[in-house]
PDB file of C-alpha atoms in Angstrom:
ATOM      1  CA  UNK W   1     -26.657  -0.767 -10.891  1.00 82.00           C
ATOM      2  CA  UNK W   2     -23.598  -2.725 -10.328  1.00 86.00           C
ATOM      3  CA  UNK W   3     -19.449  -2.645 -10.070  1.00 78.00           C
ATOM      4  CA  UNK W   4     -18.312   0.309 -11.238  1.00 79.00           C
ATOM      5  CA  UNK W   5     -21.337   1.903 -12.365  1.00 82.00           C
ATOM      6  CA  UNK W   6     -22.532   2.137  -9.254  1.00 81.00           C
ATOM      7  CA  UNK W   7     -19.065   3.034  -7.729  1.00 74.00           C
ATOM      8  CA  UNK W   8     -19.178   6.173 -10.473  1.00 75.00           C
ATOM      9  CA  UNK W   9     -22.437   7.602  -8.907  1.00 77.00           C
ATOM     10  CA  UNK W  10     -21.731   6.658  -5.218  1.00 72.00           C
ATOM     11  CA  UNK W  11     -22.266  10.091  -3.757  1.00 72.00           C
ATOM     12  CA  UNK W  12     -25.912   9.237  -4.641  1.00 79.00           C
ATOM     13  CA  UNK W  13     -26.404   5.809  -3.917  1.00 79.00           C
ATOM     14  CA  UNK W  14     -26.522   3.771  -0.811  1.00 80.00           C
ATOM     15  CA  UNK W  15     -23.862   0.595  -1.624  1.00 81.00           C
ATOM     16  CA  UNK W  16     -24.475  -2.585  -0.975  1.00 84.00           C
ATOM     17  CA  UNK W  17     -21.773  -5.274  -0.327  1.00 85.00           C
ATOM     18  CA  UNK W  18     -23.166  -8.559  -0.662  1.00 92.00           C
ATOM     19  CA  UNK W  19     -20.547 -10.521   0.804  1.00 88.00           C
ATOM     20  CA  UNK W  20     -18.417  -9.828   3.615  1.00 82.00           C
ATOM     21  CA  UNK W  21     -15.539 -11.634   4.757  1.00 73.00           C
ATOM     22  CA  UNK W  22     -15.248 -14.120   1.668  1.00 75.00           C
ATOM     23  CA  UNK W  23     -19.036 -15.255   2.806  1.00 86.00           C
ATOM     24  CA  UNK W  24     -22.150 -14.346   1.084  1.00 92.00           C
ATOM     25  CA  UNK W  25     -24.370 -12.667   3.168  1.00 93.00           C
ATOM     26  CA  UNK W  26     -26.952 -10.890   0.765  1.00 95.00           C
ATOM     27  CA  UNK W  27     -28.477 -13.403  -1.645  1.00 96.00           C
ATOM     28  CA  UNK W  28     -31.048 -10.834  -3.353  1.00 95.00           C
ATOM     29  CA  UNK W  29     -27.954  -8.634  -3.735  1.00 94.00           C
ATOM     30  CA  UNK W  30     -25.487 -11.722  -4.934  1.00 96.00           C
ATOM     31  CA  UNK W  31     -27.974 -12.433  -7.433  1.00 96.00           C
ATOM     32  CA  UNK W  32     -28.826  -9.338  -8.838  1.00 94.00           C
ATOM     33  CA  UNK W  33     -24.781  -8.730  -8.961  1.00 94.00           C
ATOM     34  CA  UNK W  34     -25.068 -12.008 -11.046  1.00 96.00           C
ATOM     35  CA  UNK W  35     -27.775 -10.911 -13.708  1.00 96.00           C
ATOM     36  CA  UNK W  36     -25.417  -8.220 -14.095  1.00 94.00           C
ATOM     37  CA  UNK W  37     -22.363 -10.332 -14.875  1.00 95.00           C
ATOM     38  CA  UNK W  38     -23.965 -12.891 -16.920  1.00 96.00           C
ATOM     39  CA  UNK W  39     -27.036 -11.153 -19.287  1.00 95.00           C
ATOM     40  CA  UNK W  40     -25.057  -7.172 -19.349  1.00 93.00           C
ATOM     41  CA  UNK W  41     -21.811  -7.521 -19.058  1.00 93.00           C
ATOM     42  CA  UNK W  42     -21.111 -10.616 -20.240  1.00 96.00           C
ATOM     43  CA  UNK W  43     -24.363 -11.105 -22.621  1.00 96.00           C
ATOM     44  CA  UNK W  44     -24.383 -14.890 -22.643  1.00 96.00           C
ATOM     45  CA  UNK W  45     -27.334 -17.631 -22.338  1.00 96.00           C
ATOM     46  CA  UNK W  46     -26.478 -19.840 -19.126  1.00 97.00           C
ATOM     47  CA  UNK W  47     -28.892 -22.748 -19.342  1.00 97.00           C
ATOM     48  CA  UNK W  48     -27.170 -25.823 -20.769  1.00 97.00           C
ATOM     49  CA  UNK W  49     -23.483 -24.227 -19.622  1.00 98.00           C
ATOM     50  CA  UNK W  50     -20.939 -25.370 -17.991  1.00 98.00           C
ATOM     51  CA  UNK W  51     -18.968 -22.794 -15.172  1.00 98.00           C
ATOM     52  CA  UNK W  52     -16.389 -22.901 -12.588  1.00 97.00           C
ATOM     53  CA  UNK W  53     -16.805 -20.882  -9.257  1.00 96.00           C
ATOM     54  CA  UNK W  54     -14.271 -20.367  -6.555  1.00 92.00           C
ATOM     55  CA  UNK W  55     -14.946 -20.455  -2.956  1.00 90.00           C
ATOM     56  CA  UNK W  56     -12.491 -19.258  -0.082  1.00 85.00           C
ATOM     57  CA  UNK W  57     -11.021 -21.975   2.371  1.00 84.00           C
ATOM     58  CA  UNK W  58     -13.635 -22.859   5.099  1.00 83.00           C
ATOM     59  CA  UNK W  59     -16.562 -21.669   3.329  1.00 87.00           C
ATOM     60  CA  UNK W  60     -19.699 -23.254   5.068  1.00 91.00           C
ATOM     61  CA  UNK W  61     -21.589 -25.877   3.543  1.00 93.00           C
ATOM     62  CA  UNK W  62     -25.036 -24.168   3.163  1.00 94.00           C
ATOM     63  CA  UNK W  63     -23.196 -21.064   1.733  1.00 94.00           C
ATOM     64  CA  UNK W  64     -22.066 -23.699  -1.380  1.00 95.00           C
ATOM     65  CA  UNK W  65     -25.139 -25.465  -1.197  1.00 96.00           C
ATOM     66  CA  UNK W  66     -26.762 -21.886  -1.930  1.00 97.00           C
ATOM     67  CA  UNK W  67     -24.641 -21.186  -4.923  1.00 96.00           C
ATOM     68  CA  UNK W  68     -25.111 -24.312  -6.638  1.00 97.00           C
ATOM     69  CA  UNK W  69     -28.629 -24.432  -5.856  1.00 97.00           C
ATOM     70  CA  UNK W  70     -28.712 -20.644  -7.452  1.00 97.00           C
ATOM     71  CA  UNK W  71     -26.400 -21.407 -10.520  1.00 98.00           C
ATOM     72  CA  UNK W  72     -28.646 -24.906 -11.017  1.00 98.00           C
ATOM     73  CA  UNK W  73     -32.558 -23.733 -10.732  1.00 97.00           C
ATOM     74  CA  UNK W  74     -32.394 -19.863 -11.536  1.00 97.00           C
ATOM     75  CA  UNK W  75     -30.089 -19.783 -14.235  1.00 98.00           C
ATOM     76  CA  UNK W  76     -30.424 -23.811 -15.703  1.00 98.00           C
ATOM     77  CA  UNK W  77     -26.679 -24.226 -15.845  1.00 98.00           C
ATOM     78  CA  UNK W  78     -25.840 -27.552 -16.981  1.00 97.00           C
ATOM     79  CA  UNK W  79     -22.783 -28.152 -15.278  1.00 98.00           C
ATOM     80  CA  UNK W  80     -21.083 -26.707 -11.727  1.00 98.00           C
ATOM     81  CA  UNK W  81     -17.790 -26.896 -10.819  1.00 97.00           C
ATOM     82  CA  UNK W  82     -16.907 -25.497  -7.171  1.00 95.00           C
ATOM     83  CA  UNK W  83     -12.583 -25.315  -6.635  1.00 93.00           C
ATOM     84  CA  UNK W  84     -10.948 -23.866  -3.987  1.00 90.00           C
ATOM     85  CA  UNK W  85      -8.999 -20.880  -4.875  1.00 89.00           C
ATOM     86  CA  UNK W  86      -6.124 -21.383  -3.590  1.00 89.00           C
ATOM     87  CA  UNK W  87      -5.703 -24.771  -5.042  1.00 91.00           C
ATOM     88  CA  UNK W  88      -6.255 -22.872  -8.783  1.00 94.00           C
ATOM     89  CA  UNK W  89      -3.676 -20.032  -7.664  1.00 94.00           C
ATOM     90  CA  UNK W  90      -0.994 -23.235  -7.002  1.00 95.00           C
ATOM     91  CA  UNK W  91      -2.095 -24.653 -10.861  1.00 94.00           C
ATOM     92  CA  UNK W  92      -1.651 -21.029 -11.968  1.00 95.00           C
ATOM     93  CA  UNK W  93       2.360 -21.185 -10.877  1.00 96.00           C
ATOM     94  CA  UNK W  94       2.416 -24.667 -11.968  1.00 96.00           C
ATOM     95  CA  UNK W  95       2.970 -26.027  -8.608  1.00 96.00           C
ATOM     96  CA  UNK W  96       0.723 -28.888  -6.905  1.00 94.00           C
ATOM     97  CA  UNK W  97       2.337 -28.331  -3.587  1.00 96.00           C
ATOM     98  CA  UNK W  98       2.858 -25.025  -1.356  1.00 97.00           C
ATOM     99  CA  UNK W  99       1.113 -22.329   0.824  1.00 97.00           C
ATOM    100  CA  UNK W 100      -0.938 -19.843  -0.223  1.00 97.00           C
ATOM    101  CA  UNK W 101      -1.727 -16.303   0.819  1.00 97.00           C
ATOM    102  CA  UNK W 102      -4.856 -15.797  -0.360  1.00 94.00           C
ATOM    103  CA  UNK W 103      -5.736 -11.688   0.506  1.00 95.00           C
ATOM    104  CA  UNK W 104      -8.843 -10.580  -1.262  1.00 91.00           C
ATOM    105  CA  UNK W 105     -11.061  -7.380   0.091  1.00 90.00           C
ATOM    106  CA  UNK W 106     -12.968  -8.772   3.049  1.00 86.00           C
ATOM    107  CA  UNK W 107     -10.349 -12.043   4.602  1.00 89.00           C
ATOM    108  CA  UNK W 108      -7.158 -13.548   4.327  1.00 94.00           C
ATOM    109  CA  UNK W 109      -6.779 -17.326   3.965  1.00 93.00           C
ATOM    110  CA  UNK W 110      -3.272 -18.709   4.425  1.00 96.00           C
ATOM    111  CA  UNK W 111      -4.090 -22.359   2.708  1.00 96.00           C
ATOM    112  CA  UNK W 112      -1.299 -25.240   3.081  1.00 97.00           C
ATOM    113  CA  UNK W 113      -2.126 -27.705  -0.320  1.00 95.00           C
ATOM    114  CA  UNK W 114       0.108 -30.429  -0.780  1.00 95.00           C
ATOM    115  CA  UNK W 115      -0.282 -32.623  -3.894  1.00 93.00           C
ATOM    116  CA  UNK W 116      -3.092 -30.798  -4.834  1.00 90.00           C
ATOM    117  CA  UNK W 117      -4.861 -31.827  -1.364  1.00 90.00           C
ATOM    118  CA  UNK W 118      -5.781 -29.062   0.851  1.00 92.00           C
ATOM    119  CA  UNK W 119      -5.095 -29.474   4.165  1.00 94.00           C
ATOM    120  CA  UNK W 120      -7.904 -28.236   5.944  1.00 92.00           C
ATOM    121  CA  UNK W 121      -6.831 -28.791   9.376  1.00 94.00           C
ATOM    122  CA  UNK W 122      -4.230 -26.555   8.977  1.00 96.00           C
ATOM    123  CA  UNK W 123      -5.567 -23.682   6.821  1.00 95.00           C
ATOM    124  CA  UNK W 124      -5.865 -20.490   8.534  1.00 94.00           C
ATOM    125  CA  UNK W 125      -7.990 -17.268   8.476  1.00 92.00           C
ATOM    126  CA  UNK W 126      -7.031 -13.922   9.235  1.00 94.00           C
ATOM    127  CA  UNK W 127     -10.364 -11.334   9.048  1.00 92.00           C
ATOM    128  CA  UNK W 128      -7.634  -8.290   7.785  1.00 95.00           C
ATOM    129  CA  UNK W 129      -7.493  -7.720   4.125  1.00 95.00           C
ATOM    130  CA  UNK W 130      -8.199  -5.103   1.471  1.00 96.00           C
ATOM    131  CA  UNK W 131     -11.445  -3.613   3.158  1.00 94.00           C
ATOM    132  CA  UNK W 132      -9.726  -3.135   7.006  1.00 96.00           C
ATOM    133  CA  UNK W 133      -6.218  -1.337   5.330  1.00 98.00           C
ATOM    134  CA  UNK W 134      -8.670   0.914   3.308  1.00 97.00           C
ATOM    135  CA  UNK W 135     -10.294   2.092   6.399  1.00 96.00           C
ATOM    136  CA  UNK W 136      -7.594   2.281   8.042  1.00 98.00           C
ATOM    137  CA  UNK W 137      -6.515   5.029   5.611  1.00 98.00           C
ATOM    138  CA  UNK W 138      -9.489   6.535   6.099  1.00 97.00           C
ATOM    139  CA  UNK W 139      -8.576   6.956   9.854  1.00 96.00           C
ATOM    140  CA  UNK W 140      -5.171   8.031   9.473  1.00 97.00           C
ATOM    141  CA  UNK W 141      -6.318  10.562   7.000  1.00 96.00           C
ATOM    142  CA  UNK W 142      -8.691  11.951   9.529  1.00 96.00           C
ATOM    143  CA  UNK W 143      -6.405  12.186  12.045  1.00 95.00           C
ATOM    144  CA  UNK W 144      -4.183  14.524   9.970  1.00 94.00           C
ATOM    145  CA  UNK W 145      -6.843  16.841   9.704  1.00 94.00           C
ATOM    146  CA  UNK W 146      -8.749  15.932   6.231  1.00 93.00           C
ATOM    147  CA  UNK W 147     -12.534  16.313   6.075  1.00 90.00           C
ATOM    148  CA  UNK W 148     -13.604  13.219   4.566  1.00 89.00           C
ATOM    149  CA  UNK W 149     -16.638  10.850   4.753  1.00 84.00           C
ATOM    150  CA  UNK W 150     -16.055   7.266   6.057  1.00 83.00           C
ATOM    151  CA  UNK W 151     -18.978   5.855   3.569  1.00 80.00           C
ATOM    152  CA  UNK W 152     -18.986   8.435   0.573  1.00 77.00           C
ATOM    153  CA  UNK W 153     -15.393   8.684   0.337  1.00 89.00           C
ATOM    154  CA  UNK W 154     -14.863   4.878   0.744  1.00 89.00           C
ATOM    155  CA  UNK W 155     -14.156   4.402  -2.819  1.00 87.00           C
ATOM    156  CA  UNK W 156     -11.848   7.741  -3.357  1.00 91.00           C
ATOM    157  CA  UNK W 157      -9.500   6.349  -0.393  1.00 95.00           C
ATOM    158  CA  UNK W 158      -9.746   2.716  -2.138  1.00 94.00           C
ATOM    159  CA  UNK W 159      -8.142   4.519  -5.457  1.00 94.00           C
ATOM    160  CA  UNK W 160      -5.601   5.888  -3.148  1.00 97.00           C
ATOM    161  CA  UNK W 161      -4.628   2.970  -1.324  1.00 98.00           C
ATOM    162  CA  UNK W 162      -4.140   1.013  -4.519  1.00 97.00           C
ATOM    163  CA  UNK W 163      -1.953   3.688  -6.041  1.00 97.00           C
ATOM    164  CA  UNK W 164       0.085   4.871  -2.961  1.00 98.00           C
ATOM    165  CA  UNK W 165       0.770   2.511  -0.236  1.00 98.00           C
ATOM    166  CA  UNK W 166       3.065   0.242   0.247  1.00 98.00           C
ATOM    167  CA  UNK W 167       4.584  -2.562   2.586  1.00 98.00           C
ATOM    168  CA  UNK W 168       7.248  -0.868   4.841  1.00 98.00           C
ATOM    169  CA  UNK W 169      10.541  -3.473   4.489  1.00 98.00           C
ATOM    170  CA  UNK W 170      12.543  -1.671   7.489  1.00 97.00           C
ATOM    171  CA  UNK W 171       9.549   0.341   9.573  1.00 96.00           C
ATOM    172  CA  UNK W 172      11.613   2.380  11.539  1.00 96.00           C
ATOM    173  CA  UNK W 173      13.711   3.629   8.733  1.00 97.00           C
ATOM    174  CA  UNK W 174      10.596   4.558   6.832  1.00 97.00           C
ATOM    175  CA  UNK W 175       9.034   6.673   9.973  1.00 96.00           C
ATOM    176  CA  UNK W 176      12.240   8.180  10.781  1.00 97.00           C
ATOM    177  CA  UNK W 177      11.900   9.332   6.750  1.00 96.00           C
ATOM    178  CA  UNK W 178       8.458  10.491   7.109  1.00 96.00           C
ATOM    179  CA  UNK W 179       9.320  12.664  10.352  1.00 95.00           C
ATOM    180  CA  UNK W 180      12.869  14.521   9.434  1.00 96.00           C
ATOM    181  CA  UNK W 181      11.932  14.771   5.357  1.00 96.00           C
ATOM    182  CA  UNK W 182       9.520  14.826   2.612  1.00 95.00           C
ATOM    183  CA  UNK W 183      10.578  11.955   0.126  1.00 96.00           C
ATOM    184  CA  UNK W 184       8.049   9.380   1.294  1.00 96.00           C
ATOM    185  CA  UNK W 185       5.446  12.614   0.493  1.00 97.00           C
ATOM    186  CA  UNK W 186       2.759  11.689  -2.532  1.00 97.00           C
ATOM    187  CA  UNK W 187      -0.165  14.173  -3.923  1.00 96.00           C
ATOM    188  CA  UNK W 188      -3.364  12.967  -4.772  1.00 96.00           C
ATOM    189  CA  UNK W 189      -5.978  15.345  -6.426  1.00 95.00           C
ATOM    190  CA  UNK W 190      -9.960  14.310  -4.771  1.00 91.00           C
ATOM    191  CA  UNK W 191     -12.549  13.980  -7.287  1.00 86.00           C
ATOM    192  CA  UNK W 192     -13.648  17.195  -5.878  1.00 87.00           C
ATOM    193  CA  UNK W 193     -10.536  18.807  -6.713  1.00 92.00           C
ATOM    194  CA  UNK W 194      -8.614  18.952  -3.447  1.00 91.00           C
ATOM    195  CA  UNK W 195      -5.346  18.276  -3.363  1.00 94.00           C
ATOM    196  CA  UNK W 196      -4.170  16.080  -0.513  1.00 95.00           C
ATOM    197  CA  UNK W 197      -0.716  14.756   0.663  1.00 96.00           C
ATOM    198  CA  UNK W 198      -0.192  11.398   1.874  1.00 97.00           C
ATOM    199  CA  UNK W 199       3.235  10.547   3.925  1.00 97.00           C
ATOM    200  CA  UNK W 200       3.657   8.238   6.391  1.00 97.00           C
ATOM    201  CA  UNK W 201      -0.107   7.073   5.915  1.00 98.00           C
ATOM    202  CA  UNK W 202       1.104   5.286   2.162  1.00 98.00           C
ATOM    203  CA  UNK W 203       2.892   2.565   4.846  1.00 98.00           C
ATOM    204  CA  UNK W 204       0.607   2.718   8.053  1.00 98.00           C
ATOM    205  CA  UNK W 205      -2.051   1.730   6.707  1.00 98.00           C
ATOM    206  CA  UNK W 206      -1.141  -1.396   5.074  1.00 98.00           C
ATOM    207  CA  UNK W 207       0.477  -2.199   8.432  1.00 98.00           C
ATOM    208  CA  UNK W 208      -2.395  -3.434   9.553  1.00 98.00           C
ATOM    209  CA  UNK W 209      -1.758  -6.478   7.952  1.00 98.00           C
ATOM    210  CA  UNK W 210       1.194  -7.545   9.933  1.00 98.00           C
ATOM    211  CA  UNK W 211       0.124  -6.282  13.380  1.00 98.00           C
ATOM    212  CA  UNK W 212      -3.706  -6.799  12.821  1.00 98.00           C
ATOM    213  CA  UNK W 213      -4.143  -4.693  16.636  1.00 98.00           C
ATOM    214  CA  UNK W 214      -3.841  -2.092  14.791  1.00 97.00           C
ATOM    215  CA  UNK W 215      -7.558  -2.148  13.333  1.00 97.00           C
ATOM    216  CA  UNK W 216      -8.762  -3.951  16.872  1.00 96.00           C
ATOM    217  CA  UNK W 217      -8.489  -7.455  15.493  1.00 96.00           C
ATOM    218  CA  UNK W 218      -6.664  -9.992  17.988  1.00 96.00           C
ATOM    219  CA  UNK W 219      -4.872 -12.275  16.249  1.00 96.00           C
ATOM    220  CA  UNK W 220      -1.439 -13.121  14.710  1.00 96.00           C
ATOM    221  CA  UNK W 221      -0.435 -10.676  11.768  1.00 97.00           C
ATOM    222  CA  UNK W 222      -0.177 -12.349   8.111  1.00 97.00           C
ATOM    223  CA  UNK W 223       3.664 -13.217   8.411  1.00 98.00           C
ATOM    224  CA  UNK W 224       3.478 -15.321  11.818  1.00 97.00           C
ATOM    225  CA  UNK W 225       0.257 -16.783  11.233  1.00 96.00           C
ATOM    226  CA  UNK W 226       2.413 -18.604   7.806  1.00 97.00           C
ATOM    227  CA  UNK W 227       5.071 -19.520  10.063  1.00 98.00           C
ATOM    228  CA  UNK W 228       2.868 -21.309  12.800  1.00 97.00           C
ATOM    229  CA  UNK W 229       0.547 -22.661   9.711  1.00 96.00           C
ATOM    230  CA  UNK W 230       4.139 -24.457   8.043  1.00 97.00           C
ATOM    231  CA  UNK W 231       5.277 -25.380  11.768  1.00 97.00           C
ATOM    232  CA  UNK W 232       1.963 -27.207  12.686  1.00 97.00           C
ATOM    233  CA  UNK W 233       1.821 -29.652   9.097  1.00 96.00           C
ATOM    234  CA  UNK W 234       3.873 -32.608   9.491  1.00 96.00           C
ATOM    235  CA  UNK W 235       7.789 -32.498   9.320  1.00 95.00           C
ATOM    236  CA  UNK W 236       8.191 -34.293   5.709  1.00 94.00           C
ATOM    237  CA  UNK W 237       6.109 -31.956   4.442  1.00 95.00           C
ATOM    238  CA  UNK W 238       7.636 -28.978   5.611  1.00 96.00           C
ATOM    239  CA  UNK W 239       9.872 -28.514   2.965  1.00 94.00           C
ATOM    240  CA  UNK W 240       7.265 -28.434  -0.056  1.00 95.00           C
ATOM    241  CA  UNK W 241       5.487 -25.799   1.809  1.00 96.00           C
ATOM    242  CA  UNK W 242       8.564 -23.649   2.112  1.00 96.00           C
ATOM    243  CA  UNK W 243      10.004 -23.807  -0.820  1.00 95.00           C
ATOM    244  CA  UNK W 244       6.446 -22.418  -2.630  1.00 96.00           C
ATOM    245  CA  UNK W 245       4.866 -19.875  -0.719  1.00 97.00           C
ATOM    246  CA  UNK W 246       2.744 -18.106  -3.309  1.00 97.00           C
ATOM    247  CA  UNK W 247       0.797 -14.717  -2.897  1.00 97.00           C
ATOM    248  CA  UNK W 248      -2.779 -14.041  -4.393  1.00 95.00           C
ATOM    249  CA  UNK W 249      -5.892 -11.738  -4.135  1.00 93.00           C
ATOM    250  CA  UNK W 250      -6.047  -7.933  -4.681  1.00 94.00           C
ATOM    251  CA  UNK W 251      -4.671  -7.471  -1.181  1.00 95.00           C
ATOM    252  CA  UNK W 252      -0.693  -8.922  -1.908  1.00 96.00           C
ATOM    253  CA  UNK W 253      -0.236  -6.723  -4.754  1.00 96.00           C
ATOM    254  CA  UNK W 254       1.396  -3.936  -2.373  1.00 97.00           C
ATOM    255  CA  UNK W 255       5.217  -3.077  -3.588  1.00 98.00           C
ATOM    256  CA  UNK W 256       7.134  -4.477  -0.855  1.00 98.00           C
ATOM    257  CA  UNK W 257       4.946  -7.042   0.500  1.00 98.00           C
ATOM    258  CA  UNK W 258       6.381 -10.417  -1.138  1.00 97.00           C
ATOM    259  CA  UNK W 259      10.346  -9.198   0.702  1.00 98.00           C
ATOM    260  CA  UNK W 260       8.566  -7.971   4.320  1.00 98.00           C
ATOM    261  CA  UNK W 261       6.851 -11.422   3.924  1.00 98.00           C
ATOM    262  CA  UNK W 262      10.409 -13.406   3.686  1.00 97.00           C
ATOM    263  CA  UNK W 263      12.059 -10.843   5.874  1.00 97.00           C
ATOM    264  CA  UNK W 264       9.803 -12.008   8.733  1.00 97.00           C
ATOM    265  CA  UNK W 265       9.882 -15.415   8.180  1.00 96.00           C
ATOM    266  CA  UNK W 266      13.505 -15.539   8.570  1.00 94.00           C
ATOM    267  CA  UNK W 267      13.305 -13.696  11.622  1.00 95.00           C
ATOM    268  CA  UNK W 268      10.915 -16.157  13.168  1.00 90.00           C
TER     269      UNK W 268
END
């Protein structure tokens, strides 16, 4: 059982994430998540076919070795294509030159391409994305008191993140809000029927992204680790990589993320 199947019966399954960070680590699983896509969901005959794959900045040689050697001998594709996915998020805007913020569920990749050439030497990763700000819900939920399950509730507090939170623009206006009134206040009814309230949480926990000590990670948050990325490629270049900066993955779809993004960079 696979996607959301399995995420519809998760209070009596055990989940398995095959890959974790952008990198495959379960090949059984990976596989079997495969059979699903191609011969159920899908319903298609693979040998002879042609298909493209993406594959996250840095991703280590044997890991795309694997693939191919999967998509090649178990299911007798007849052609593999392996692109980069920033590169195809830059085609997707029409652009051949710019930065991308790549934030999917497990990493963030902050990818500098110019003329359709990524430079790898300057391409970054951050290990906060979509997973780390739903756990950090999780936490901040906890701490105001509700009784929920880090694992079986994963998914319920996933559904909540992606309908409530948000990027804060101007933080301290936003907790000063949260503290003296209700407005930031949302409901959200639990599959069990509870009814809880999420304030201040709907911005916290997104936070996370921009001050990544926040969920024990050391490193820069998402906005200065662009800046020092564009800073570090070479001055004539600079300007190309400004002028596109261009936001992808399931992770940069928060409301307010694209103008706390530029805020910061101007500040820097």
């Amino acid at each position: 059982m696979c996607g959301d199947e399995a995420a519809a019966a998760r209070n009596m399954l055990q989940l398995s994430y095959p890959m974790e960070n952008g990198i495959v680590r379960k090949w059984d699983d990976m596989q079997h998540l495969w059979d699903y896509t191609f011969y159920e969901k899908m319903q298609i005959e693979t040998t002879g076919r042609k298909i493209l794959l993406t594959e996250p900045p840095m991703n280590p040689l044997n890991n795309r070795e694997k693939m191919c050697e999967v998509m090649f001998e178990r299911y007798q594709f007849g052609g593999v294509y392996v692109a980069i996915q920033a590169v195809l998020a830059l085609y997707a805007q029409g652009l051949s030159s710019g930065v991308v913020v790549d934030s999917g569920d497990g990493v963030t990749h902050i990818v500098p391409v110019y003329e359709s050439v990524v430079l790898n030497h300057l391409t970054r990763r951050l290990d906060v994305a979509g997973r780390d700000v739903t756990r950090n819900l999780i936490a901040l939920l906890l701490r105001r008191g509700y009784a929920l399950n880090r694992t079986a509730d994963f998914e319920t507090v996933r559904q909540i993140k992606e309908k409530l939170c948000y990027v804060s623009y101007d933080l301290g206006l936003d907790k000063r809000l949260s503290e003296e009134t209700t407005v930031l206040v949302e409901s959200y009814t639990l599959p069990d029927g509870r009814v809880i309230r999420v304030g201040s949480e709907r911005f916290e926990a997104p936070e996370c992204l921009f001050q990544p000590h926040l969920v024990d990670v050391e490193q820069p948050g998402i906005a200065e680790f662009l800046f020092n990325t564009i800073q570090a490629a070479d001055v004539d270049v600079r300007s190309s990589l400004y002028k596109a900066i261009v936001l992808s993955g399931g992770s940069s779809m928060y409301p307010g993320l694209p103008s706390r993004l530029e805020k910061e960079l101007k500040q820097l």
